[in-house]
XYZ file of C-alpha atoms in Angstrom:
222
model
C -28.535 39.794 2.819
C -31.491 37.658 1.800
C -32.242 34.367 3.509
C -35.037 32.157 2.256
C -36.886 30.936 5.385
C -38.639 28.267 3.313
C -35.434 26.457 2.379
C -35.017 22.976 3.831
C -32.213 24.111 6.150
C -34.606 26.351 8.092
C -37.501 23.927 8.438
C -36.236 22.258 11.614
C -37.268 24.483 14.542
C -34.524 25.527 16.939
C -36.004 25.712 20.456
C -35.704 28.960 22.351
C -33.737 28.652 25.598
C -35.519 29.160 28.908
C -35.188 32.646 30.418
C -33.115 31.150 33.230
C -30.589 30.023 30.597
C -30.464 33.451 28.990
C -30.531 36.102 31.675
C -28.962 36.802 35.044
C -32.361 38.003 36.307
C -34.806 35.742 34.436
C -37.950 37.065 36.144
C -37.649 40.553 34.667
C -40.073 41.514 31.888
C -38.907 40.590 28.403
C -38.876 42.659 25.242
C -38.838 40.390 22.174
C -37.464 41.795 18.910
C -38.316 39.714 15.844
C -35.738 40.096 13.095
C -33.116 41.787 15.249
C -30.467 41.958 12.477
C -27.139 43.253 13.818
C -28.745 43.896 17.199
C -27.763 47.517 17.800
C -31.309 48.503 18.785
C -31.491 45.888 21.531
C -27.943 46.515 22.722
C -28.719 50.191 23.290
C -32.044 49.382 24.915
C -30.384 46.890 27.264
C -27.850 49.491 28.378
C -30.640 51.969 29.106
C -33.088 49.594 30.806
C -31.317 47.242 33.183
C -34.679 46.374 34.755
C -35.769 44.627 31.539
C -34.470 41.633 29.600
C -34.134 41.806 25.813
C -34.203 38.897 23.375
C -33.570 39.233 19.646
C -34.449 36.498 17.167
C -32.689 36.535 13.803
C -32.443 34.115 10.871
C -29.009 35.302 9.681
C -26.533 33.448 11.852
C -23.563 35.700 11.056
C -25.453 38.712 12.428
C -26.315 36.814 15.606
C -22.668 35.933 16.147
C -21.644 39.559 15.681
C -24.333 40.774 18.095
C -23.302 38.206 20.712
C -19.698 39.380 20.402
C -20.859 42.903 21.218
C -22.625 41.588 24.319
C -19.316 40.140 25.502
C -17.526 43.434 24.892
C -20.163 45.439 26.725
C -20.571 42.775 29.456
C -24.343 42.944 29.351
C -26.367 40.278 31.134
C -29.885 41.399 30.182
C -29.775 40.946 26.410
C -29.316 37.872 24.218
C -29.684 36.944 20.555
C -30.887 33.640 19.170
C -30.370 32.252 15.679
C -33.530 30.638 14.331
C -36.324 30.646 11.777
C -38.668 32.792 13.850
C -41.899 31.295 12.561
C -40.742 27.750 13.253
C -39.200 28.402 16.658
C -42.076 30.455 18.052
C -44.462 27.623 17.253
C -42.711 25.508 19.904
C -41.918 28.413 22.231
C -44.876 28.586 24.685
C -43.650 25.877 27.036
C -40.321 27.678 27.469
C -41.646 31.074 28.523
C -44.042 31.744 31.388
C -46.934 33.513 29.717
C -46.552 36.674 31.771
C -42.911 37.497 30.974
C -43.031 38.829 27.408
C -44.456 42.325 27.763
C -43.504 43.963 24.459
C -42.691 42.743 20.950
C -41.209 44.746 18.095
C -41.074 43.981 14.386
C -39.098 46.723 12.709
C -38.502 47.100 8.971
C -38.850 43.399 8.071
C -37.791 42.312 4.587
C -40.696 43.259 2.277
C -40.110 40.487 -0.294
C -41.787 42.659 -2.927
C -42.679 40.011 -5.528
C -46.074 38.439 -4.838
C -44.737 34.920 -5.292
C -42.292 35.692 -2.474
C -44.896 36.951 0.002
C -44.876 33.531 1.672
C -41.287 34.283 2.705
C -42.298 37.352 4.697
C -41.794 37.269 8.436
C -45.406 37.995 9.327
C -47.527 35.008 8.343
C -50.728 33.624 9.888
C -48.571 31.093 11.764
C -46.549 33.877 13.413
C -49.661 35.757 14.519
C -51.072 32.540 15.977
C -47.831 31.972 17.902
C -47.840 35.531 19.240
C -51.434 35.106 20.377
C -50.332 32.076 22.391
C -47.287 33.568 24.092
C -48.358 37.167 24.733
C -50.258 37.946 27.926
C -53.252 40.247 28.179
C -52.185 43.876 27.850
C -48.813 43.194 26.228
C -47.916 45.391 23.263
C -46.857 44.693 19.677
C -45.068 47.469 17.775
C -44.654 47.449 13.996
C -42.828 49.869 11.766
C -41.854 49.840 8.095
C -41.076 52.243 5.296
C -43.026 50.081 2.810
C -46.751 50.869 2.896
C -47.750 47.719 0.997
C -45.951 45.585 3.569
C -47.512 47.490 6.452
C -51.000 46.983 5.011
C -50.224 43.269 4.607
C -49.177 42.986 8.246
C -52.169 44.970 9.480
C -54.566 42.770 7.540
C -53.264 39.578 9.134
C -53.175 40.996 12.659
C -56.636 42.533 12.395
C -58.047 39.266 11.056
C -56.754 37.403 14.099
C -59.036 39.524 16.366
C -56.519 38.989 19.198
C -55.060 42.491 19.115
C -56.566 45.955 19.432
C -54.940 48.971 17.842
C -54.024 51.514 20.491
C -52.502 53.972 18.023
C -55.733 55.116 16.399
C -54.707 58.189 14.428
C -55.524 59.738 11.074
C -52.396 58.386 9.443
C -49.932 55.582 10.134
C -47.178 58.164 9.711
C -48.515 60.103 12.718
C -47.582 57.372 15.188
C -44.416 58.042 17.184
C -41.829 55.411 17.948
C -42.512 54.444 21.596
C -38.878 53.465 22.157
C -36.004 55.894 22.817
C -33.692 54.051 20.393
C -33.889 54.034 16.605
C -32.803 51.194 14.351
C -30.201 51.794 11.660
C -32.867 51.495 8.978
C -35.068 53.973 10.806
C -32.266 56.530 10.912
C -31.574 56.007 7.212
C -35.220 56.508 6.212
C -35.547 59.619 8.389
C -32.371 61.090 6.885
C -33.798 60.487 3.419
C -36.943 62.400 4.370
C -39.149 59.399 3.605
C -42.272 58.332 5.541
C -42.257 55.627 8.186
C -45.473 53.729 8.897
C -46.047 52.648 12.485
C -48.781 51.000 14.516
C -49.066 49.772 18.099
C -51.307 46.886 19.147
C -52.334 45.612 22.558
C -53.152 41.957 23.266
C -56.830 41.639 24.132
C -58.711 38.849 25.927
C -59.649 36.798 22.850
C -57.841 33.520 23.419
C -58.001 31.856 20.030
C -57.037 33.720 16.837
C -59.495 33.653 13.967
C -56.782 32.588 11.545
C -55.644 29.372 9.937
C -51.866 29.258 9.619
C -52.168 27.745 6.119
C -54.535 30.396 4.736
C -53.473 32.996 2.233
C -55.282 35.763 4.043
C -54.714 38.344 1.330
C -56.613 36.359 -1.256
C -59.628 35.662 0.956
């Protein structure tokens, strides 16, 4: 299912609710999953880690509704899903989240939008990196994984250019990095079963406050 985040419908940002509106225990650390799809990864994580809260952001509203229905069935109070254009909503997010709550962020197998003219539709844009720099506290971690090397290199370029994150998974190959989470996404299982490589990297938020990026720049052409 493809959704064009640049269409007019998605240009009005939908504010993220306050943690106190989302979770029974709002002061627990938060794991933020960007592009949570059907939500099975977060649902399993929430069942395993009751001492954490989990928030999934997803642009496909039908998938959010389905994931929320599963929450009701499982009666979980530490996981929620929010329908939004992630780039737009995170731009107005900082006032809603105390800057020490979000401890980990995952971006797993985002849509690669292969055609170059469609790269501006990709989830990771300069504006998203700038937003993450604003909301993530020192020492928080950002985990990326994809089975598309071109997309991974694109994401790495933008994050490295921001100077706000340090790679903590320095290895000889991106395929040598293990998944730090005990739960696999559906796409991850599919790729593994096909015997194909998965590219992963883990970043840690450093003490550089202001990203060296302009949200309107095409960083790949500079």
